[in-house]
């Protein structure tokens, strides 16, 4: 599917985006996120006897001198750790939609830009493209490879949105890291409410960040009268529709109601999605990903 080439200017717009995790993470390699492990370089995490944590460089003289039993105390710190960031991209048929914006191009810019941002940090970035059938060659394990952004872009360009349903998204669970990771869930979420629940439950082990790709051509259609040749976003079935102001208003009202229902479902799962409509606002993306989401 044709997509415009990515320029350095497009990638540089993502350069300063940084992810904040929800809660502490488990990681063995040093990074930039608060972890569950004790080590050097992080926030203060209380005191311990020198015998329990034998590092004389961190002796707390004040606590040691105050101890009536002569115990030598050392300061403990939380180690800063790396995380895995995975972009889980919905490749069902509706993700090939072209309205006010080209949805495949929007995915390309968004995910490649986020890979570029991750490559500038201590975190590893991976990619899983999931449609009706999860295709192994379209999975990229988490890495810090030098050509990460270009590789991610090539994998996305190789994908053809097709099919319908969420079975591929649920099966993607088996292709994610075993440890808790940040999962950027990129989709238009054109699913029944029950299926949205199923996907969120299947991926609940991870720190989910839903990124909703919307289009004003669908949410606020042009009310001017005329014949429209419409294709179902998932099945591809076509039909002719006579557009008129009342029908356009009904469509817009249905889109708002659906978004409100989905917001309630996300809230039940402790999630706050970011809606990206027509174009990417990197400032909004920076604020959303940097906040860590609800409960951070």
PDB file of C-alpha atoms in Angstrom:
ATOM      1  CA  UNK A   1       0.000   0.000   0.000  1.00  0.00           C
ATOM      2  CA  UNK A   2       1.420   3.402  -0.980  1.00  0.00           C
ATOM      3  CA  UNK A   3       2.728   5.566   1.850  1.00  0.00           C
ATOM      4  CA  UNK A   4       4.700   8.786   1.654  1.00  0.00           C
ATOM      5  CA  UNK A   5       8.406   8.494   2.518  1.00  0.00           C
ATOM      6  CA  UNK A   6       9.422   9.479   6.019  1.00  0.00           C
ATOM      7  CA  UNK A   7      11.704  12.498   6.268  1.00  0.00           C
ATOM      8  CA  UNK A   8      14.088  13.459   9.051  1.00  0.00           C
ATOM      9  CA  UNK A   9      11.729  16.311   9.959  1.00  0.00           C
ATOM     10  CA  UNK A  10       8.890  13.856  10.572  1.00  0.00           C
ATOM     11  CA  UNK A  11      11.056  11.643  12.788  1.00  0.00           C
ATOM     12  CA  UNK A  12      12.616  14.563  14.660  1.00  0.00           C
ATOM     13  CA  UNK A  13       9.141  15.681  15.738  1.00  0.00           C
ATOM     14  CA  UNK A  14       9.035  12.512  17.884  1.00  0.00           C
ATOM     15  CA  UNK A  15      12.602  12.768  19.181  1.00  0.00           C
ATOM     16  CA  UNK A  16      11.823  14.135  22.652  1.00  0.00           C
ATOM     17  CA  UNK A  17       8.869  11.865  23.438  1.00  0.00           C
ATOM     18  CA  UNK A  18       9.586   9.838  26.568  1.00  0.00           C
ATOM     19  CA  UNK A  19       7.504   7.112  28.168  1.00  0.00           C
ATOM     20  CA  UNK A  20       6.589   7.090  31.833  1.00  0.00           C
ATOM     21  CA  UNK A  21       5.612   3.713  33.249  1.00  0.00           C
ATOM     22  CA  UNK A  22       2.656   3.045  35.520  1.00  0.00           C
ATOM     23  CA  UNK A  23       4.134   1.734  38.758  1.00  0.00           C
ATOM     24  CA  UNK A  24       7.553   0.172  39.207  1.00  0.00           C
ATOM     25  CA  UNK A  25       8.998  -2.226  36.664  1.00  0.00           C
ATOM     26  CA  UNK A  26      11.201  -5.288  36.918  1.00  0.00           C
ATOM     27  CA  UNK A  27      14.377  -4.999  34.924  1.00  0.00           C
ATOM     28  CA  UNK A  28      17.934  -6.271  35.208  1.00  0.00           C
ATOM     29  CA  UNK A  29      19.528  -3.731  32.879  1.00  0.00           C
ATOM     30  CA  UNK A  30      19.994  -0.076  33.898  1.00  0.00           C
ATOM     31  CA  UNK A  31      17.593   2.368  32.331  1.00  0.00           C
ATOM     32  CA  UNK A  32      15.405   5.346  33.096  1.00  0.00           C
ATOM     33  CA  UNK A  33      12.393   3.889  34.958  1.00  0.00           C
ATOM     34  CA  UNK A  34      11.748   3.272  38.641  1.00  0.00           C
ATOM     35  CA  UNK A  35      12.126  -0.443  39.294  1.00  0.00           C
ATOM     36  CA  UNK A  36      11.342  -3.025  41.948  1.00  0.00           C
ATOM     37  CA  UNK A  37      15.035  -3.820  42.432  1.00  0.00           C
ATOM     38  CA  UNK A  38      17.486  -2.119  44.730  1.00  0.00           C
ATOM     39  CA  UNK A  39      20.654  -0.690  43.241  1.00  0.00           C
ATOM     40  CA  UNK A  40      22.457   2.524  42.490  1.00  0.00           C
ATOM     41  CA  UNK A  41      21.241   5.664  40.822  1.00  0.00           C
ATOM     42  CA  UNK A  42      17.580   5.725  41.813  1.00  0.00           C
ATOM     43  CA  UNK A  43      15.340   7.214  44.476  1.00  0.00           C
ATOM     44  CA  UNK A  44      15.926   6.713  48.186  1.00  0.00           C
ATOM     45  CA  UNK A  45      14.354   3.448  49.388  1.00  0.00           C
ATOM     46  CA  UNK A  46      15.049   3.420  53.123  1.00  0.00           C
ATOM     47  CA  UNK A  47      17.846   2.044  55.293  1.00  0.00           C
ATOM     48  CA  UNK A  48      19.291  -1.424  55.827  1.00  0.00           C
ATOM     49  CA  UNK A  49      21.970  -2.875  58.128  1.00  0.00           C
ATOM     50  CA  UNK A  50      25.403  -3.043  56.544  1.00  0.00           C
ATOM     51  CA  UNK A  51      25.408  -6.823  57.042  1.00  0.00           C
ATOM     52  CA  UNK A  52      22.222  -7.131  54.962  1.00  0.00           C
ATOM     53  CA  UNK A  53      23.440  -4.768  52.224  1.00  0.00           C
ATOM     54  CA  UNK A  54      27.268  -4.770  52.397  1.00  0.00           C
ATOM     55  CA  UNK A  55      28.178  -1.590  50.518  1.00  0.00           C
ATOM     56  CA  UNK A  56      30.245   0.694  52.794  1.00  0.00           C
ATOM     57  CA  UNK A  57      30.102   3.490  50.200  1.00  0.00           C
ATOM     58  CA  UNK A  58      26.480   4.114  51.219  1.00  0.00           C
ATOM     59  CA  UNK A  59      26.886   4.191  55.015  1.00  0.00           C
ATOM     60  CA  UNK A  60      24.491   6.675  56.632  1.00  0.00           C
ATOM     61  CA  UNK A  61      26.577   8.259  59.388  1.00  0.00           C
ATOM     62  CA  UNK A  62      23.677  10.053  61.043  1.00  0.00           C
ATOM     63  CA  UNK A  63      21.532   6.900  61.371  1.00  0.00           C
ATOM     64  CA  UNK A  64      24.545   4.859  62.487  1.00  0.00           C
ATOM     65  CA  UNK A  65      25.542   7.323  65.230  1.00  0.00           C
ATOM     66  CA  UNK A  66      21.952   7.495  66.509  1.00  0.00           C
ATOM     67  CA  UNK A  67      21.570   3.702  66.808  1.00  0.00           C
ATOM     68  CA  UNK A  68      21.877   2.698  70.495  1.00  0.00           C
ATOM     69  CA  UNK A  69      22.966  -0.845  69.579  1.00  0.00           C
ATOM     70  CA  UNK A  70      25.833   0.229  67.339  1.00  0.00           C
ATOM     71  CA  UNK A  71      24.276  -1.064  64.115  1.00  0.00           C
ATOM     72  CA  UNK A  72      25.887   0.314  60.983  1.00  0.00           C
ATOM     73  CA  UNK A  73      23.209   1.478  58.541  1.00  0.00           C
ATOM     74  CA  UNK A  74      23.462   2.005  54.802  1.00  0.00           C
ATOM     75  CA  UNK A  75      21.156   3.925  52.459  1.00  0.00           C
ATOM     76  CA  UNK A  76      19.234   1.905  49.890  1.00  0.00           C
ATOM     77  CA  UNK A  77      18.216   3.168  46.472  1.00  0.00           C
ATOM     78  CA  UNK A  78      15.781   1.948  43.848  1.00  0.00           C
ATOM     79  CA  UNK A  79      17.611   0.992  40.688  1.00  0.00           C
ATOM     80  CA  UNK A  80      16.541   2.656  37.451  1.00  0.00           C
ATOM     81  CA  UNK A  81      15.755  -0.014  34.857  1.00  0.00           C
ATOM     82  CA  UNK A  82      15.017  -0.362  31.160  1.00  0.00           C
ATOM     83  CA  UNK A  83      11.666  -1.475  29.776  1.00  0.00           C
ATOM     84  CA  UNK A  84      10.423  -3.068  26.586  1.00  0.00           C
ATOM     85  CA  UNK A  85       8.095  -0.899  24.513  1.00  0.00           C
ATOM     86  CA  UNK A  86       5.967  -2.851  22.029  1.00  0.00           C
ATOM     87  CA  UNK A  87       3.757  -1.329  19.337  1.00  0.00           C
ATOM     88  CA  UNK A  88       0.865  -3.747  18.818  1.00  0.00           C
ATOM     89  CA  UNK A  89      -0.750  -2.614  15.563  1.00  0.00           C
ATOM     90  CA  UNK A  90      -4.187  -3.705  14.379  1.00  0.00           C
ATOM     91  CA  UNK A  91      -3.955  -4.761  10.712  1.00  0.00           C
ATOM     92  CA  UNK A  92      -7.619  -5.612  10.133  1.00  0.00           C
ATOM     93  CA  UNK A  93      -9.388  -4.296   7.044  1.00  0.00           C
ATOM     94  CA  UNK A  94     -10.641  -1.045   8.576  1.00  0.00           C
ATOM     95  CA  UNK A  95      -7.047   0.075   9.161  1.00  0.00           C
ATOM     96  CA  UNK A  96      -6.715   0.559   5.406  1.00  0.00           C
ATOM     97  CA  UNK A  97      -9.287   3.367   5.416  1.00  0.00           C
ATOM     98  CA  UNK A  98      -8.610   6.587   3.483  1.00  0.00           C
ATOM     99  CA  UNK A  99     -10.701   9.562   4.617  1.00  0.00           C
ATOM    100  CA  UNK A 100      -9.469  12.984   5.669  1.00  0.00           C
ATOM    101  CA  UNK A 101      -6.183  11.184   6.213  1.00  0.00           C
ATOM    102  CA  UNK A 102      -4.633   7.956   4.989  1.00  0.00           C
ATOM    103  CA  UNK A 103      -4.809   5.596   7.944  1.00  0.00           C
ATOM    104  CA  UNK A 104      -1.912   3.384   6.718  1.00  0.00           C
ATOM    105  CA  UNK A 105       0.254   6.504   6.409  1.00  0.00           C
ATOM    106  CA  UNK A 106      -0.826   7.667   9.861  1.00  0.00           C
ATOM    107  CA  UNK A 107       0.221   4.293  11.315  1.00  0.00           C
ATOM    108  CA  UNK A 108       3.540   4.457   9.490  1.00  0.00           C
ATOM    109  CA  UNK A 109       4.375   7.927  10.815  1.00  0.00           C
ATOM    110  CA  UNK A 110       3.152   7.215  14.345  1.00  0.00           C
ATOM    111  CA  UNK A 111       4.847   3.872  14.961  1.00  0.00           C
ATOM    112  CA  UNK A 112       8.087   4.679  13.138  1.00  0.00           C
ATOM    113  CA  UNK A 113       8.295   7.966  15.034  1.00  0.00           C
ATOM    114  CA  UNK A 114       7.808   6.186  18.357  1.00  0.00           C
ATOM    115  CA  UNK A 115      10.497   3.667  17.403  1.00  0.00           C
ATOM    116  CA  UNK A 116      12.826   6.587  16.670  1.00  0.00           C
ATOM    117  CA  UNK A 117      12.040   8.090  20.086  1.00  0.00           C
ATOM    118  CA  UNK A 118      12.709   4.762  21.830  1.00  0.00           C
ATOM    119  CA  UNK A 119      16.040   4.374  20.027  1.00  0.00           C
ATOM    120  CA  UNK A 120      17.200   7.595  21.697  1.00  0.00           C
ATOM    121  CA  UNK A 121      16.466   6.200  25.161  1.00  0.00           C
ATOM    122  CA  UNK A 122      17.642   3.180  27.116  1.00  0.00           C
ATOM    123  CA  UNK A 123      14.496   1.208  26.242  1.00  0.00           C
ATOM    124  CA  UNK A 124      14.060  -1.562  23.687  1.00  0.00           C
ATOM    125  CA  UNK A 125      11.353  -1.272  21.034  1.00  0.00           C
ATOM    126  CA  UNK A 126       9.460  -4.089  19.341  1.00  0.00           C
ATOM    127  CA  UNK A 127       6.606  -4.452  16.866  1.00  0.00           C
ATOM    128  CA  UNK A 128       3.726  -6.881  16.450  1.00  0.00           C
ATOM    129  CA  UNK A 129       1.371  -6.511  13.475  1.00  0.00           C
ATOM    130  CA  UNK A 130      -1.864  -8.405  14.163  1.00  0.00           C
ATOM    131  CA  UNK A 131      -4.787  -8.971  11.809  1.00  0.00           C
ATOM    132  CA  UNK A 132      -7.202 -11.804  11.280  1.00  0.00           C
ATOM    133  CA  UNK A 133      -4.110 -14.033  11.160  1.00  0.00           C
ATOM    134  CA  UNK A 134      -0.954 -13.185  13.083  1.00  0.00           C
ATOM    135  CA  UNK A 135       1.943 -13.563  10.657  1.00  0.00           C
ATOM    136  CA  UNK A 136       5.261 -14.415  12.292  1.00  0.00           C
ATOM    137  CA  UNK A 137       7.464 -12.531   9.754  1.00  0.00           C
ATOM    138  CA  UNK A 138       5.674  -9.315  10.728  1.00  0.00           C
ATOM    139  CA  UNK A 139       6.867  -9.533  14.337  1.00  0.00           C
ATOM    140  CA  UNK A 140       9.986  -7.627  15.364  1.00  0.00           C
ATOM    141  CA  UNK A 141      11.449  -8.632  18.758  1.00  0.00           C
ATOM    142  CA  UNK A 142      12.395  -5.803  21.135  1.00  0.00           C
ATOM    143  CA  UNK A 143      15.823  -4.363  20.331  1.00  0.00           C
ATOM    144  CA  UNK A 144      17.993  -1.256  20.270  1.00  0.00           C
ATOM    145  CA  UNK A 145      19.356  -1.891  16.792  1.00  0.00           C
ATOM    146  CA  UNK A 146      20.833   1.124  15.035  1.00  0.00           C
ATOM    147  CA  UNK A 147      18.486   0.877  12.049  1.00  0.00           C
ATOM    148  CA  UNK A 148      15.422   0.372  14.270  1.00  0.00           C
ATOM    149  CA  UNK A 149      13.212   3.097  12.792  1.00  0.00           C
ATOM    150  CA  UNK A 150      13.940   2.044   9.202  1.00  0.00           C
ATOM    151  CA  UNK A 151      13.276  -1.615  10.031  1.00  0.00           C
ATOM    152  CA  UNK A 152       9.980  -0.803  11.743  1.00  0.00           C
ATOM    153  CA  UNK A 153       8.934   1.334   8.774  1.00  0.00           C
ATOM    154  CA  UNK A 154       9.717  -1.503   6.345  1.00  0.00           C
ATOM    155  CA  UNK A 155       7.698  -4.026   8.383  1.00  0.00           C
ATOM    156  CA  UNK A 156       4.696  -1.711   8.466  1.00  0.00           C
ATOM    157  CA  UNK A 157       4.923  -1.085   4.720  1.00  0.00           C
ATOM    158  CA  UNK A 158       4.907  -4.850   4.148  1.00  0.00           C
ATOM    159  CA  UNK A 159       1.568  -5.237   5.922  1.00  0.00           C
ATOM    160  CA  UNK A 160      -1.741  -5.220   4.040  1.00  0.00           C
ATOM    161  CA  UNK A 161      -4.803  -4.473   6.214  1.00  0.00           C
ATOM    162  CA  UNK A 162      -7.435  -7.149   5.651  1.00  0.00           C
ATOM    163  CA  UNK A 163     -10.002  -9.306   7.398  1.00  0.00           C
ATOM    164  CA  UNK A 164     -12.063  -8.545  10.452  1.00  0.00           C
ATOM    165  CA  UNK A 165     -12.381  -9.607  14.072  1.00  0.00           C
ATOM    166  CA  UNK A 166     -10.084  -9.466  17.090  1.00  0.00           C
ATOM    167  CA  UNK A 167      -8.723 -13.023  17.184  1.00  0.00           C
ATOM    168  CA  UNK A 168      -5.387 -11.812  15.830  1.00  0.00           C
ATOM    169  CA  UNK A 169      -5.120  -9.142  18.519  1.00  0.00           C
ATOM    170  CA  UNK A 170      -5.801 -11.705  21.226  1.00  0.00           C
ATOM    171  CA  UNK A 171      -3.318 -14.177  19.712  1.00  0.00           C
ATOM    172  CA  UNK A 172      -0.705 -11.399  19.768  1.00  0.00           C
ATOM    173  CA  UNK A 173      -0.494 -11.943  23.529  1.00  0.00           C
ATOM    174  CA  UNK A 174       1.737 -14.963  22.867  1.00  0.00           C
ATOM    175  CA  UNK A 175       4.163 -12.809  20.853  1.00  0.00           C
ATOM    176  CA  UNK A 176       4.696 -10.209  23.582  1.00  0.00           C
ATOM    177  CA  UNK A 177       7.504 -10.364  26.164  1.00  0.00           C
ATOM    178  CA  UNK A 178       6.821 -12.448  29.246  1.00  0.00           C
ATOM    179  CA  UNK A 179       7.719  -9.607  31.595  1.00  0.00           C
ATOM    180  CA  UNK A 180       5.423  -6.624  32.008  1.00  0.00           C
ATOM    181  CA  UNK A 181       6.036  -4.187  29.158  1.00  0.00           C
ATOM    182  CA  UNK A 182       4.561  -0.979  27.829  1.00  0.00           C
ATOM    183  CA  UNK A 183       2.249  -1.976  24.954  1.00  0.00           C
ATOM    184  CA  UNK A 184       1.152   0.766  22.576  1.00  0.00           C
ATOM    185  CA  UNK A 185      -2.170  -0.554  21.272  1.00  0.00           C
ATOM    186  CA  UNK A 186      -2.659   1.139  17.868  1.00  0.00           C
ATOM    187  CA  UNK A 187      -6.080   0.661  16.287  1.00  0.00           C
ATOM    188  CA  UNK A 188      -9.243   2.407  15.149  1.00  0.00           C
ATOM    189  CA  UNK A 189     -11.018   0.116  17.660  1.00  0.00           C
ATOM    190  CA  UNK A 190     -13.840  -0.545  15.193  1.00  0.00           C
ATOM    191  CA  UNK A 191     -14.920  -3.505  17.322  1.00  0.00           C
ATOM    192  CA  UNK A 192     -18.089  -4.465  19.150  1.00  0.00           C
ATOM    193  CA  UNK A 193     -17.984  -3.588  22.848  1.00  0.00           C
ATOM    194  CA  UNK A 194     -17.688  -7.248  23.826  1.00  0.00           C
ATOM    195  CA  UNK A 195     -14.614  -7.697  21.646  1.00  0.00           C
ATOM    196  CA  UNK A 196     -12.989  -4.593  23.113  1.00  0.00           C
ATOM    197  CA  UNK A 197     -13.409  -6.136  26.577  1.00  0.00           C
ATOM    198  CA  UNK A 198     -11.853  -9.386  25.314  1.00  0.00           C
ATOM    199  CA  UNK A 199      -8.769  -7.665  23.905  1.00  0.00           C
ATOM    200  CA  UNK A 200      -8.167  -5.532  26.988  1.00  0.00           C
ATOM    201  CA  UNK A 201      -8.548  -8.537  29.287  1.00  0.00           C
ATOM    202  CA  UNK A 202      -6.159 -10.620  27.166  1.00  0.00           C
ATOM    203  CA  UNK A 203      -3.459  -7.934  27.352  1.00  0.00           C
ATOM    204  CA  UNK A 204      -4.062  -6.842  30.953  1.00  0.00           C
ATOM    205  CA  UNK A 205      -0.713  -8.263  32.119  1.00  0.00           C
ATOM    206  CA  UNK A 206       1.005  -5.342  30.386  1.00  0.00           C
ATOM    207  CA  UNK A 207       1.019  -1.577  30.781  1.00  0.00           C
ATOM    208  CA  UNK A 208      -1.442  -0.804  27.966  1.00  0.00           C
ATOM    209  CA  UNK A 209      -1.568   2.550  26.161  1.00  0.00           C
ATOM    210  CA  UNK A 210      -4.474   2.597  23.669  1.00  0.00           C
ATOM    211  CA  UNK A 211      -3.914   4.976  20.733  1.00  0.00           C
ATOM    212  CA  UNK A 212      -7.171   5.424  18.789  1.00  0.00           C
ATOM    213  CA  UNK A 213      -6.934   6.399  15.132  1.00  0.00           C
ATOM    214  CA  UNK A 214     -10.028   8.385  14.218  1.00  0.00           C
ATOM    215  CA  UNK A 215     -11.093  10.212  11.084  1.00  0.00           C
ATOM    216  CA  UNK A 216     -13.428  13.189  10.894  1.00  0.00           C
ATOM    217  CA  UNK A 217     -14.801  11.869   7.582  1.00  0.00           C
ATOM    218  CA  UNK A 218     -16.369   9.065   9.624  1.00  0.00           C
ATOM    219  CA  UNK A 219     -17.141  10.954  12.851  1.00  0.00           C
ATOM    220  CA  UNK A 220     -18.449  14.141  11.201  1.00  0.00           C
ATOM    221  CA  UNK A 221     -19.441  13.299   7.607  1.00  0.00           C
ATOM    222  CA  UNK A 222     -20.112  15.996   5.010  1.00  0.00           C
ATOM    223  CA  UNK A 223     -23.898  16.676   5.171  1.00  0.00           C
ATOM    224  CA  UNK A 224     -24.214  17.956   1.602  1.00  0.00           C
ATOM    225  CA  UNK A 225     -26.680  15.879  -0.460  1.00  0.00           C
ATOM    226  CA  UNK A 226     -25.182  13.378  -2.880  1.00  0.00           C
ATOM    227  CA  UNK A 227     -24.729   9.713  -3.731  1.00  0.00           C
ATOM    228  CA  UNK A 228     -21.942   7.942  -1.880  1.00  0.00           C
ATOM    229  CA  UNK A 229     -20.412   4.607  -2.836  1.00  0.00           C
ATOM    230  CA  UNK A 230     -19.534   3.145   0.568  1.00  0.00           C
ATOM    231  CA  UNK A 231     -17.485   0.094   1.442  1.00  0.00           C
ATOM    232  CA  UNK A 232     -17.727  -1.690   4.790  1.00  0.00           C
ATOM    233  CA  UNK A 233     -14.429  -1.054   6.600  1.00  0.00           C
ATOM    234  CA  UNK A 234     -14.011  -4.677   7.665  1.00  0.00           C
ATOM    235  CA  UNK A 235     -15.738  -6.844   5.059  1.00  0.00           C
ATOM    236  CA  UNK A 236     -15.305  -4.650   1.970  1.00  0.00           C
ATOM    237  CA  UNK A 237     -18.978  -5.001   0.970  1.00  0.00           C
ATOM    238  CA  UNK A 238     -20.207  -2.009  -1.027  1.00  0.00           C
ATOM    239  CA  UNK A 239     -23.523  -0.147  -1.124  1.00  0.00           C
ATOM    240  CA  UNK A 240     -24.879   3.147  -2.444  1.00  0.00           C
ATOM    241  CA  UNK A 241     -26.137   5.713   0.075  1.00  0.00           C
ATOM    242  CA  UNK A 242     -27.915   9.025  -0.515  1.00  0.00           C
ATOM    243  CA  UNK A 243     -26.244  11.429   1.889  1.00  0.00           C
ATOM    244  CA  UNK A 244     -28.417  14.168   3.389  1.00  0.00           C
ATOM    245  CA  UNK A 245     -28.121  16.418   6.475  1.00  0.00           C
ATOM    246  CA  UNK A 246     -30.290  14.236   8.691  1.00  0.00           C
ATOM    247  CA  UNK A 247     -28.297  11.091   7.867  1.00  0.00           C
ATOM    248  CA  UNK A 248     -25.006  12.905   8.482  1.00  0.00           C
ATOM    249  CA  UNK A 249     -26.293  14.061  11.879  1.00  0.00           C
ATOM    250  CA  UNK A 250     -27.348  10.503  12.746  1.00  0.00           C
ATOM    251  CA  UNK A 251     -23.909   9.184  11.832  1.00  0.00           C
ATOM    252  CA  UNK A 252     -22.161  11.830  13.925  1.00  0.00           C
ATOM    253  CA  UNK A 253     -24.453  11.092  16.880  1.00  0.00           C
ATOM    254  CA  UNK A 254     -23.792   7.349  16.583  1.00  0.00           C
ATOM    255  CA  UNK A 255     -20.026   7.988  16.453  1.00  0.00           C
ATOM    256  CA  UNK A 256     -20.165  10.077  19.641  1.00  0.00           C
ATOM    257  CA  UNK A 257     -22.260   7.455  21.439  1.00  0.00           C
ATOM    258  CA  UNK A 258     -19.854   4.697  20.424  1.00  0.00           C
ATOM    259  CA  UNK A 259     -16.848   6.709  21.611  1.00  0.00           C
ATOM    260  CA  UNK A 260     -18.547   7.328  24.964  1.00  0.00           C
ATOM    261  CA  UNK A 261     -19.282   3.622  25.396  1.00  0.00           C
ATOM    262  CA  UNK A 262     -15.695   2.740  24.609  1.00  0.00           C
ATOM    263  CA  UNK A 263     -14.391   5.383  27.019  1.00  0.00           C
ATOM    264  CA  UNK A 264     -16.424   3.720  29.765  1.00  0.00           C
ATOM    265  CA  UNK A 265     -14.978   0.317  28.856  1.00  0.00           C
ATOM    266  CA  UNK A 266     -11.437   1.694  28.925  1.00  0.00           C
ATOM    267  CA  UNK A 267     -12.153   3.271  32.318  1.00  0.00           C
ATOM    268  CA  UNK A 268     -13.350  -0.079  33.703  1.00  0.00           C
ATOM    269  CA  UNK A 269      -9.933  -1.482  32.766  1.00  0.00           C
ATOM    270  CA  UNK A 270      -8.111   1.494  34.298  1.00  0.00           C
ATOM    271  CA  UNK A 271      -7.085   2.901  30.917  1.00  0.00           C
ATOM    272  CA  UNK A 272      -7.233   6.326  29.321  1.00  0.00           C
ATOM    273  CA  UNK A 273      -6.881   6.243  25.516  1.00  0.00           C
ATOM    274  CA  UNK A 274      -5.525   8.999  23.303  1.00  0.00           C
ATOM    275  CA  UNK A 275      -7.605   9.877  20.241  1.00  0.00           C
ATOM    276  CA  UNK A 276      -5.528  10.762  17.168  1.00  0.00           C
ATOM    277  CA  UNK A 277      -7.933  12.211  14.624  1.00  0.00           C
ATOM    278  CA  UNK A 278      -6.739  13.030  11.075  1.00  0.00           C
ATOM    279  CA  UNK A 279      -3.204  13.999  12.121  1.00  0.00           C
ATOM    280  CA  UNK A 280      -0.661  13.398  14.882  1.00  0.00           C
ATOM    281  CA  UNK A 281      -0.317  16.081  17.536  1.00  0.00           C
ATOM    282  CA  UNK A 282       3.146  15.281  18.932  1.00  0.00           C
ATOM    283  CA  UNK A 283       2.643  17.653  21.887  1.00  0.00           C
ATOM    284  CA  UNK A 284      -0.504  15.773  22.947  1.00  0.00           C
ATOM    285  CA  UNK A 285       1.311  12.472  22.398  1.00  0.00           C
ATOM    286  CA  UNK A 286       4.227  13.705  24.529  1.00  0.00           C
ATOM    287  CA  UNK A 287       1.884  14.701  27.370  1.00  0.00           C
ATOM    288  CA  UNK A 288      -0.118  11.461  27.177  1.00  0.00           C
ATOM    289  CA  UNK A 289       2.796   9.025  27.116  1.00  0.00           C
ATOM    290  CA  UNK A 290       4.855  11.045  29.568  1.00  0.00           C
ATOM    291  CA  UNK A 291       2.099  11.119  32.174  1.00  0.00           C
ATOM    292  CA  UNK A 292       2.022   7.351  32.633  1.00  0.00           C
ATOM    293  CA  UNK A 293      -1.781   7.276  32.376  1.00  0.00           C
ATOM    294  CA  UNK A 294      -4.343   6.892  35.169  1.00  0.00           C
ATOM    295  CA  UNK A 295      -2.983   5.821  38.527  1.00  0.00           C
ATOM    296  CA  UNK A 296       0.650   6.623  37.685  1.00  0.00           C
TER     297      UNK A 296
END
